[in-house]
PDB file of C-alpha atoms in Angstrom:
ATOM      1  CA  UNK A   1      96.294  87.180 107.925  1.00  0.00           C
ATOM      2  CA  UNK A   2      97.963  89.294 104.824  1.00  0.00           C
ATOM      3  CA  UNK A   3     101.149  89.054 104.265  1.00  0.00           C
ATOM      4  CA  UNK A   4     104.029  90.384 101.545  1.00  0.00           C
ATOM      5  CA  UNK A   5     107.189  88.476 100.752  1.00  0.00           C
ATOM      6  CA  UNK A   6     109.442  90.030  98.702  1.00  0.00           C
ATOM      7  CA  UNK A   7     112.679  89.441  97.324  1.00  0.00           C
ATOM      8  CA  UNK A   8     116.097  89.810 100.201  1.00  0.00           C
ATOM      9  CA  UNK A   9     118.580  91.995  99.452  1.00  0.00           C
ATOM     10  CA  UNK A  10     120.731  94.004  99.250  1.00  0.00           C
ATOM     11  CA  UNK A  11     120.976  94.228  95.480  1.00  0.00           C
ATOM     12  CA  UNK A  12     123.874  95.916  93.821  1.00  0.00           C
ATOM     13  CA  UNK A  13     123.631  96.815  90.191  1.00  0.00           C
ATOM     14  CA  UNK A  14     125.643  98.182  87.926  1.00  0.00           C
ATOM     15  CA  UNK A  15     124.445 101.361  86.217  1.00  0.00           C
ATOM     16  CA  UNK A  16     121.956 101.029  83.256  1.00  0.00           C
ATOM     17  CA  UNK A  17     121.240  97.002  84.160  1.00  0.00           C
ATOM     18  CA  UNK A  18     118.157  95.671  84.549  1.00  0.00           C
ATOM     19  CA  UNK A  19     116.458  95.448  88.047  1.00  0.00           C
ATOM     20  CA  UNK A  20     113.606  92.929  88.836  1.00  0.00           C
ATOM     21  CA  UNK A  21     112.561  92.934  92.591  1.00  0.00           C
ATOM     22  CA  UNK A  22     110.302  89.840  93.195  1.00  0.00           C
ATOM     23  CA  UNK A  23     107.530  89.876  95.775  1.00  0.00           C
ATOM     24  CA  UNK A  24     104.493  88.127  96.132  1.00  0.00           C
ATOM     25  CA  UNK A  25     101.469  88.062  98.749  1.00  0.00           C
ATOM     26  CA  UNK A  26      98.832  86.734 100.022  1.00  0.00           C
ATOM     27  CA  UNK A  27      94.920  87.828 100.640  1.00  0.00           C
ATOM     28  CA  UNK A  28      91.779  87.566 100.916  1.00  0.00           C
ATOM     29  CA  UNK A  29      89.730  88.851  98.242  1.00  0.00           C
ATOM     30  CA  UNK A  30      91.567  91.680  95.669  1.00  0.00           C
ATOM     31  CA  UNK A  31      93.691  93.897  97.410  1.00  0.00           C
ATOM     32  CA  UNK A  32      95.123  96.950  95.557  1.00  0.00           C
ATOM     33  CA  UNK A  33      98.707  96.166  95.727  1.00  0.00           C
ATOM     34  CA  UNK A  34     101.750  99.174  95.804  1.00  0.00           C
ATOM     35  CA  UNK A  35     105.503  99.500  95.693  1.00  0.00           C
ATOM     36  CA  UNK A  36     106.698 102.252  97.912  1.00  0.00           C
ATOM     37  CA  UNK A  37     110.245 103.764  97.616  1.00  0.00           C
ATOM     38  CA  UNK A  38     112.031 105.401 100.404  1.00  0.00           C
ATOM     39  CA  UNK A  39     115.754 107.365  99.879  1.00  0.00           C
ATOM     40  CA  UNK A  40     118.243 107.819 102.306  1.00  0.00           C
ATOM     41  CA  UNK A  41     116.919 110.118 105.554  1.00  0.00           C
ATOM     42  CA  UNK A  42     113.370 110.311 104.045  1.00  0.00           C
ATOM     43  CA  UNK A  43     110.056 108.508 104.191  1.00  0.00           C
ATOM     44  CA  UNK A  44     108.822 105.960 102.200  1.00  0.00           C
ATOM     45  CA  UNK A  45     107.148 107.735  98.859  1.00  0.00           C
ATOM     46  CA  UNK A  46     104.495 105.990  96.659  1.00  0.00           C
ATOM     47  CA  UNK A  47     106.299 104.591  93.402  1.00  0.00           C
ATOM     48  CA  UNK A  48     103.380 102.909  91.879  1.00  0.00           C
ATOM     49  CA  UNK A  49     100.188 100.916  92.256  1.00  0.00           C
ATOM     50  CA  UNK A  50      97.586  98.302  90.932  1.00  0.00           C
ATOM     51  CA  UNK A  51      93.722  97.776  91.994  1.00  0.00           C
ATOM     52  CA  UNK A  52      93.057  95.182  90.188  1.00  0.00           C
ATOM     53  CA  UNK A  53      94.424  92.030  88.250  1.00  0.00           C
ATOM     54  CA  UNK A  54      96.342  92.564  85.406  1.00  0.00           C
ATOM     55  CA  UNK A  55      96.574  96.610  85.849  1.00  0.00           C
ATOM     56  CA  UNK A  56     100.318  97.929  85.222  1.00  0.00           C
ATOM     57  CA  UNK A  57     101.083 100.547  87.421  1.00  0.00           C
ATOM     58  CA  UNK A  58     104.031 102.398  86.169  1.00  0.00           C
ATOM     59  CA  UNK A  59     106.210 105.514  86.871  1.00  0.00           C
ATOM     60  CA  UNK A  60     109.754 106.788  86.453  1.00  0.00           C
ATOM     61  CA  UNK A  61     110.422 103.968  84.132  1.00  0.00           C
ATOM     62  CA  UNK A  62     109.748 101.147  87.172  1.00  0.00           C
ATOM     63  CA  UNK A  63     106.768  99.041  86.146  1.00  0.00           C
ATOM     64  CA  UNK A  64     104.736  96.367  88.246  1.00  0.00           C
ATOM     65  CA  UNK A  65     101.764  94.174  86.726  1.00  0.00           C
ATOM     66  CA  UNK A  66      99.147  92.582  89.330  1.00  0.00           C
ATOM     67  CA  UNK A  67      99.094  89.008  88.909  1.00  0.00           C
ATOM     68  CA  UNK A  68      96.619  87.090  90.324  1.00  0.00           C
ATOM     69  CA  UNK A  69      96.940  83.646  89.402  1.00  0.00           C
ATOM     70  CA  UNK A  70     100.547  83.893  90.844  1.00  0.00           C
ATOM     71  CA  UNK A  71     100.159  86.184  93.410  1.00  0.00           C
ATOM     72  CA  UNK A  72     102.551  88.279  92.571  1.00  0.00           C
ATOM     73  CA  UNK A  73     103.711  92.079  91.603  1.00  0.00           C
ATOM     74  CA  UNK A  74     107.000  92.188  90.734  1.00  0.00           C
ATOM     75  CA  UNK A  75     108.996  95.342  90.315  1.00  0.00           C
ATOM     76  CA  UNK A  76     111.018  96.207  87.079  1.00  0.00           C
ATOM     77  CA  UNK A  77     113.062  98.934  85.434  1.00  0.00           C
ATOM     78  CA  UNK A  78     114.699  98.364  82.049  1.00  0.00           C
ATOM     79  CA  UNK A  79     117.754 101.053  83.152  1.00  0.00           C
ATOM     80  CA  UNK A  80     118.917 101.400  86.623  1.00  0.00           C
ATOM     81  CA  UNK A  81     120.498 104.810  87.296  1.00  0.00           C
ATOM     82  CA  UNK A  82     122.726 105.732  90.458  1.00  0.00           C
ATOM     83  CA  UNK A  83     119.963 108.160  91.718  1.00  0.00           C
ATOM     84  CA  UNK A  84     117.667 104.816  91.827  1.00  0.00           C
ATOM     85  CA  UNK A  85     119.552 103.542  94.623  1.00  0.00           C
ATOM     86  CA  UNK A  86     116.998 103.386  97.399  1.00  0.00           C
ATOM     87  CA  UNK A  87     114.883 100.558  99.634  1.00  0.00           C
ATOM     88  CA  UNK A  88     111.719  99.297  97.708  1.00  0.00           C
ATOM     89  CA  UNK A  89     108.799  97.867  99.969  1.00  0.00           C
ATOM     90  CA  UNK A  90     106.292  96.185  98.494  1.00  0.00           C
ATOM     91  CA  UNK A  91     102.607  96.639 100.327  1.00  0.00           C
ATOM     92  CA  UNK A  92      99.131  95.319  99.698  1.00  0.00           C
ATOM     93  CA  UNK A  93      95.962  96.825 101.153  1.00  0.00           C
ATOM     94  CA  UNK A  94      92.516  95.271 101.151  1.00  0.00           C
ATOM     95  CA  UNK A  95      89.544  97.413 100.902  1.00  0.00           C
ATOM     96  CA  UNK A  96      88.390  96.765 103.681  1.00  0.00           C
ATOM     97  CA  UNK A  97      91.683  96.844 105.671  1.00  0.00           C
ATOM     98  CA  UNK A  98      92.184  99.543 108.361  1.00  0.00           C
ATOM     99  CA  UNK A  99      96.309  98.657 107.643  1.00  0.00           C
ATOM    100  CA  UNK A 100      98.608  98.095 104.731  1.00  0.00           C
ATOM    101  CA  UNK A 101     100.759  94.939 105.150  1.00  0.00           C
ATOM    102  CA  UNK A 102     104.782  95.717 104.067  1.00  0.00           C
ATOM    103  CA  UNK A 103     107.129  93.547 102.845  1.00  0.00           C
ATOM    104  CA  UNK A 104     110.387  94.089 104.845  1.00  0.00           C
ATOM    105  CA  UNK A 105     112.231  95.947 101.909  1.00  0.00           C
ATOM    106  CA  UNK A 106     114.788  95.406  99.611  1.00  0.00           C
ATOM    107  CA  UNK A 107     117.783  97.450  99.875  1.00  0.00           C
ATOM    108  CA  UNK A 108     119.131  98.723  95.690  1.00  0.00           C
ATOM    109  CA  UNK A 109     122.483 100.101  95.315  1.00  0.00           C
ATOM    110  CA  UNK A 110     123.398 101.073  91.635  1.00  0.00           C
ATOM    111  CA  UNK A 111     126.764 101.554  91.328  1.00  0.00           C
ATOM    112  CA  UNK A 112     128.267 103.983  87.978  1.00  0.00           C
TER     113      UNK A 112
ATOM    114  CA  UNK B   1     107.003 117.379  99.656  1.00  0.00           C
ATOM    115  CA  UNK B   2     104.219 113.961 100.218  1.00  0.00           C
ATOM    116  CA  UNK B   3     101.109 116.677 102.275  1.00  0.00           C
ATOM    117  CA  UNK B   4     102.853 115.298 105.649  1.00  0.00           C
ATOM    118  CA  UNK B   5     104.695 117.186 108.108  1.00  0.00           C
ATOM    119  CA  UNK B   6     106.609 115.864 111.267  1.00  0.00           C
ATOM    120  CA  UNK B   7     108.435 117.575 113.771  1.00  0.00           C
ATOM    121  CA  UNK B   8     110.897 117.596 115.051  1.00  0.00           C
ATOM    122  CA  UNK B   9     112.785 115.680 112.545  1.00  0.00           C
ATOM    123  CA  UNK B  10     115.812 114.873 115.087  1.00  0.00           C
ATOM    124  CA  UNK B  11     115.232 114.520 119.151  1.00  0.00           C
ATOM    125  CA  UNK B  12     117.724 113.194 121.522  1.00  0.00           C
ATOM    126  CA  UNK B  13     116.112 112.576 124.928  1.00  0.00           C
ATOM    127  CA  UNK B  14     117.230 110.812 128.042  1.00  0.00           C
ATOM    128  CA  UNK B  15     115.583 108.191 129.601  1.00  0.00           C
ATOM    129  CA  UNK B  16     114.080 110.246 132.417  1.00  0.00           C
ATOM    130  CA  UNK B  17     112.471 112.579 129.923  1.00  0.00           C
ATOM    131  CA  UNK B  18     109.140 113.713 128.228  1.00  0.00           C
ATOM    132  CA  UNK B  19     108.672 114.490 125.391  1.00  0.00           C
ATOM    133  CA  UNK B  20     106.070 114.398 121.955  1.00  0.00           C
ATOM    134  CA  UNK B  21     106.569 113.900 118.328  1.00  0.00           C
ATOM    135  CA  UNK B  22     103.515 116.100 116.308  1.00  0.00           C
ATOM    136  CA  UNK B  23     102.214 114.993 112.955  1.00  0.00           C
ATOM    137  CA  UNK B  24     100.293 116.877 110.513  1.00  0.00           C
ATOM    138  CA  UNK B  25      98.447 115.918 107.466  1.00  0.00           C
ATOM    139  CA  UNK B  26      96.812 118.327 104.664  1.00  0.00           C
ATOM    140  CA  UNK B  27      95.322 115.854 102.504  1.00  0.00           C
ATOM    141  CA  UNK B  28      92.024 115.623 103.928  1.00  0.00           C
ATOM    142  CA  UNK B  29      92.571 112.424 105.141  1.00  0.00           C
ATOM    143  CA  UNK B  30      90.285 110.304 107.883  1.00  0.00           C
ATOM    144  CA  UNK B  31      93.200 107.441 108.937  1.00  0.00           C
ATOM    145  CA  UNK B  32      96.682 108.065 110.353  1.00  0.00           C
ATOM    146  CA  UNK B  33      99.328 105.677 111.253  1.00  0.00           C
ATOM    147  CA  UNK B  34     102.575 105.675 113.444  1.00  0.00           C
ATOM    148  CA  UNK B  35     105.207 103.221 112.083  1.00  0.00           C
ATOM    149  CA  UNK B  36     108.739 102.113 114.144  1.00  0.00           C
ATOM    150  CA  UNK B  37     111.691 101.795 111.543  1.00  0.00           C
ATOM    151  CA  UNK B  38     114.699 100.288 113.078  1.00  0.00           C
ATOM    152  CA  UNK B  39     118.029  99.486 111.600  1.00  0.00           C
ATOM    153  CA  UNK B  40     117.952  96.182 110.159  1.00  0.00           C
ATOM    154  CA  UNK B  41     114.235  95.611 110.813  1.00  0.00           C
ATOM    155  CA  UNK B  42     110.759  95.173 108.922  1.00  0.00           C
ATOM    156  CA  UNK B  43     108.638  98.291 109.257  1.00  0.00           C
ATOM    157  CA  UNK B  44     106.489  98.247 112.598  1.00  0.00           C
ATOM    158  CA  UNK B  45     103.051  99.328 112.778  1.00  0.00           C
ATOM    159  CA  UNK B  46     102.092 100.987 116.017  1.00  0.00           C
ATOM    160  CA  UNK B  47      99.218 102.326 116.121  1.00  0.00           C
ATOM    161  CA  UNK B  48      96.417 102.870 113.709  1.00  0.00           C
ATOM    162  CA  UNK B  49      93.458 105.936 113.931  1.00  0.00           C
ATOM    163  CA  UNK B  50      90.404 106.014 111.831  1.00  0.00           C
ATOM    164  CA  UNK B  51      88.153 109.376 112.174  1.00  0.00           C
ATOM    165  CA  UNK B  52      89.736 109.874 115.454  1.00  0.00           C
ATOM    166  CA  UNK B  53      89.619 106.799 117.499  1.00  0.00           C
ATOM    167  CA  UNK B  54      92.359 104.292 117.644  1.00  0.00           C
ATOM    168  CA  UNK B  55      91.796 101.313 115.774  1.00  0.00           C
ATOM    169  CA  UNK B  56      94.650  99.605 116.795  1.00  0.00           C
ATOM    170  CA  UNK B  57      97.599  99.132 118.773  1.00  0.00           C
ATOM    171  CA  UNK B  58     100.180  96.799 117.922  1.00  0.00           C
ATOM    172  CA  UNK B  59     101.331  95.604 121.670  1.00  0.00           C
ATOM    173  CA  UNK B  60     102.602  98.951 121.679  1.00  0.00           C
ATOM    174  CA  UNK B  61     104.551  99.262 125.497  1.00  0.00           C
ATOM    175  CA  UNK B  62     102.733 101.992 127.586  1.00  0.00           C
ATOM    176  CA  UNK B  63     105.872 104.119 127.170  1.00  0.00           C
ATOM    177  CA  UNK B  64     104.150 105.245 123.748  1.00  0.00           C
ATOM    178  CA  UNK B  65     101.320 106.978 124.335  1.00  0.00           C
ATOM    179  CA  UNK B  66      99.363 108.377 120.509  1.00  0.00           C
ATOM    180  CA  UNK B  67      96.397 110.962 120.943  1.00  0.00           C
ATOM    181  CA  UNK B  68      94.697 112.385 117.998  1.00  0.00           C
ATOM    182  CA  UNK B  69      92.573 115.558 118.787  1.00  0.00           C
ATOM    183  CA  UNK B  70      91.746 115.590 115.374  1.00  0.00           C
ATOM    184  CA  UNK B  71      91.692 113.965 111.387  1.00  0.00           C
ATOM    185  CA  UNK B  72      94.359 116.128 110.639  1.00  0.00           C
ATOM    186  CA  UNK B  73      97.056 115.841 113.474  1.00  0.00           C
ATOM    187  CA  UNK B  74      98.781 112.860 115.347  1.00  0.00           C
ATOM    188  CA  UNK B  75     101.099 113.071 118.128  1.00  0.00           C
ATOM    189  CA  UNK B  76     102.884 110.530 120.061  1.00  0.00           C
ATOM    190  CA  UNK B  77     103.746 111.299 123.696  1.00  0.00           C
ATOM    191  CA  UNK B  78     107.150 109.644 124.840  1.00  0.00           C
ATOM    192  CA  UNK B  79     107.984 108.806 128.637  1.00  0.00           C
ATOM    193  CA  UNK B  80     110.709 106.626 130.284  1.00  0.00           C
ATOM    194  CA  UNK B  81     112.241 105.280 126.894  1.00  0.00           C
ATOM    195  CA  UNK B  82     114.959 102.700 126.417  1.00  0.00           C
ATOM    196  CA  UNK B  83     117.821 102.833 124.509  1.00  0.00           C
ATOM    197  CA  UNK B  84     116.436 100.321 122.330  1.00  0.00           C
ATOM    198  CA  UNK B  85     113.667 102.718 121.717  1.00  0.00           C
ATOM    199  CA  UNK B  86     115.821 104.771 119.077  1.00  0.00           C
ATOM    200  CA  UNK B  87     114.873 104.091 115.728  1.00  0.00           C
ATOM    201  CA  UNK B  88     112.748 106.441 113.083  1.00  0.00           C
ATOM    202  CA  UNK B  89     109.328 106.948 113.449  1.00  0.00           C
ATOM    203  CA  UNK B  90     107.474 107.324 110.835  1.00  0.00           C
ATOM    204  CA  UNK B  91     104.063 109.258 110.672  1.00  0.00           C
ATOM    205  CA  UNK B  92     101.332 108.267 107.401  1.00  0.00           C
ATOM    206  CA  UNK B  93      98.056 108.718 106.413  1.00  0.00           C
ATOM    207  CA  UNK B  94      95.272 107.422 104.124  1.00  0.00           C
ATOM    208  CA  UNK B  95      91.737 107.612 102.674  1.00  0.00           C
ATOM    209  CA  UNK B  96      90.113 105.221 105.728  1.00  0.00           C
ATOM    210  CA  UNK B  97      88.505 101.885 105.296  1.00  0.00           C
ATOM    211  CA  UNK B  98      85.516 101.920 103.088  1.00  0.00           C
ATOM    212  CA  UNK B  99      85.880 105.220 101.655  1.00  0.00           C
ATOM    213  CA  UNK B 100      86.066 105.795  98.231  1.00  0.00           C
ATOM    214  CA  UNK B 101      89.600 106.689  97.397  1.00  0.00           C
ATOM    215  CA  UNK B 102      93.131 104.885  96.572  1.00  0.00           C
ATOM    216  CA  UNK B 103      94.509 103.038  99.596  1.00  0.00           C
ATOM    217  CA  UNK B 104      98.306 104.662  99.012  1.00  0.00           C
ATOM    218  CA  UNK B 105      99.733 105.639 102.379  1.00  0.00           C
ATOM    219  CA  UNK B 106     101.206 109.044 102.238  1.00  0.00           C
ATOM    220  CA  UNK B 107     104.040 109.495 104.845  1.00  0.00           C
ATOM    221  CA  UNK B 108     105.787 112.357 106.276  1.00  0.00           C
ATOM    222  CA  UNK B 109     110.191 112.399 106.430  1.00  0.00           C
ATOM    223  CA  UNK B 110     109.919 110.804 109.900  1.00  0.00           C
ATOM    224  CA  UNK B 111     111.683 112.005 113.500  1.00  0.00           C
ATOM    225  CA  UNK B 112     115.486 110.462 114.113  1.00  0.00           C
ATOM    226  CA  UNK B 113     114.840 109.457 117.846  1.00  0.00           C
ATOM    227  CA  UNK B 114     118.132 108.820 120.044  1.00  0.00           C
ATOM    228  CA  UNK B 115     117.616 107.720 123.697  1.00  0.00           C
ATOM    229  CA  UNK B 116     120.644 108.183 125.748  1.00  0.00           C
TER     230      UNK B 116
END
C-alpha cells in the first residue's frame, strides 16, 4: 500500500534559520502530494501542494518540489519565525484513492 | 476558518455515557473522514464516507458508531468508551475519488474528548 515517511522530530530552530523537513513516499502511479500544518489546539490546515512531478507548491515562504525520481517532497523555508512553530505532516493522495496516507508529523519549535 | 465546523469542541463523558460528536461541511464536498489524534501517535483514520455510504472502516471498535444522513454532515455516536478512548478527533472532507477537483483534505478544529 501507500505510505509517507518523513523526517522524526522534534526540531528546534533558532529564529530566522533555515528549516528543511525531509519526507518521502511511496505509490502507485502519480499521486498529488501535500504538506499540511496544524498549530497548537487546531486542525491540520493545507500549507501547500503538488500534482505532478516537478510542480513547486509554495506558500508563506515554505516551498516543496515533487520529485519523482527520488520520491520525495521535501519541505523548506529560507526564515523560520516563532509563529512557524507548529507539526508538519506530509500526505500523498492518489487519484483514485478514497484516503490520503499521512506521515506521522514532525513536531517545529522556533525559538527567538 | 477551513468551511468545517465541529461541535462540541471539548466533551468529558463517563464511561457509562452517550453521547455524539456533529460535523458539518460547506464546501460542497461528496467525501468525509473521521481521524483519531492521540498524544504521541500517527494520525488514525477511522472511517471514510463517499456520497453517503461508508467506504471504510479502519477496525474501528463498535463503541464508534459514524452515520452520515447526508454529503454535508458527519456525526459519530459514542457509547461505553475507555479511558484510552480520549484523544482529538478530527472531522475532514474532500472532493471524492474520481471527481474532478484537488485532493486537499479540509478539516474542521477537532473535539477534545476526555473519558473519565
Amino acid at each position: 500500500g501507500d505510505s509517507v515517511t518523513q523526517m522524526e522530530g522534534p526540531v528546534t530552530l533558532s529564529e530566522e534559520a533555515f528549516l528543511t523537513i525531509n519526507c518521502t513516499y511511496t505509490a502507485t502511479g502519480y499521486p498529488s502530494l501535500f504538506w499540511y500544518v496544524q498549530y497548537p489546539g487546531e486542525g491540520l490546515q493545507l500549507l501547500l501542494k503538488a500534482t505532478k512531478a516537478d510542480d513547486k507548491g509554495s506558500n508563506k515562504g515554505f516551498e516543496a518540489t515533487y520529485r519523482k525520481e527520488t520520491t520525495s517532497f521535501h519541505l523548506e523555508k529560507g526564515s523560520v519565525q516563532v509563529s512557524d512553530s507548529a507539526v508538519y505532516f506530509c500526505a500523498s493522495r492518489g487519484t483514485n484513492a478514497g484516503k490520503s496516507t499521512f506521515g506521522d508529523g514532525t513536531t517545529l519549535t522556533v525559538k527567538p | 476558518e477551513t468551511g468545517v465546523t465541529q461541535t462540541p469542541r471539548h466533551l468529558v463523558m463517563g464511561m457509562t455515557n452517550k453521547k455524539s460528536l456533529k460535523c458539518e461541511q460547506h464546501l460542497g464536498h461528496n467525501a468525509m473522514y473521521w481521524y483519531k489524534q492521540s498524544a504521541k501517535k500517527p494520525l488514525e483514520l477511522m472511517f471514510v464516507y463517499n456520497f453517503k455510504e461508508q467506504t471504510e472502516n479502519n477496525s474501528v471498535p463498535s463503541r464508534f458508531s459514524p452515520e452520515c444522513p447526508n454529503s454535508s454532515h458527519l456525526f459519530l455516536h459514542l457509547h461505553t468508551l475507555q479511558p484510552e478512548d480520549s484523544a482529538l478527533y478530527l472531522c475532514a472532507s474532500s472532493h471524492s475519488k474520481g471527481e474532478r477537483g484537488g485532493y486537499e483534505q479540509y478539516f474542521g478544529p477537532g473535539t477534545r474528548l476526555t473519558v473519565t
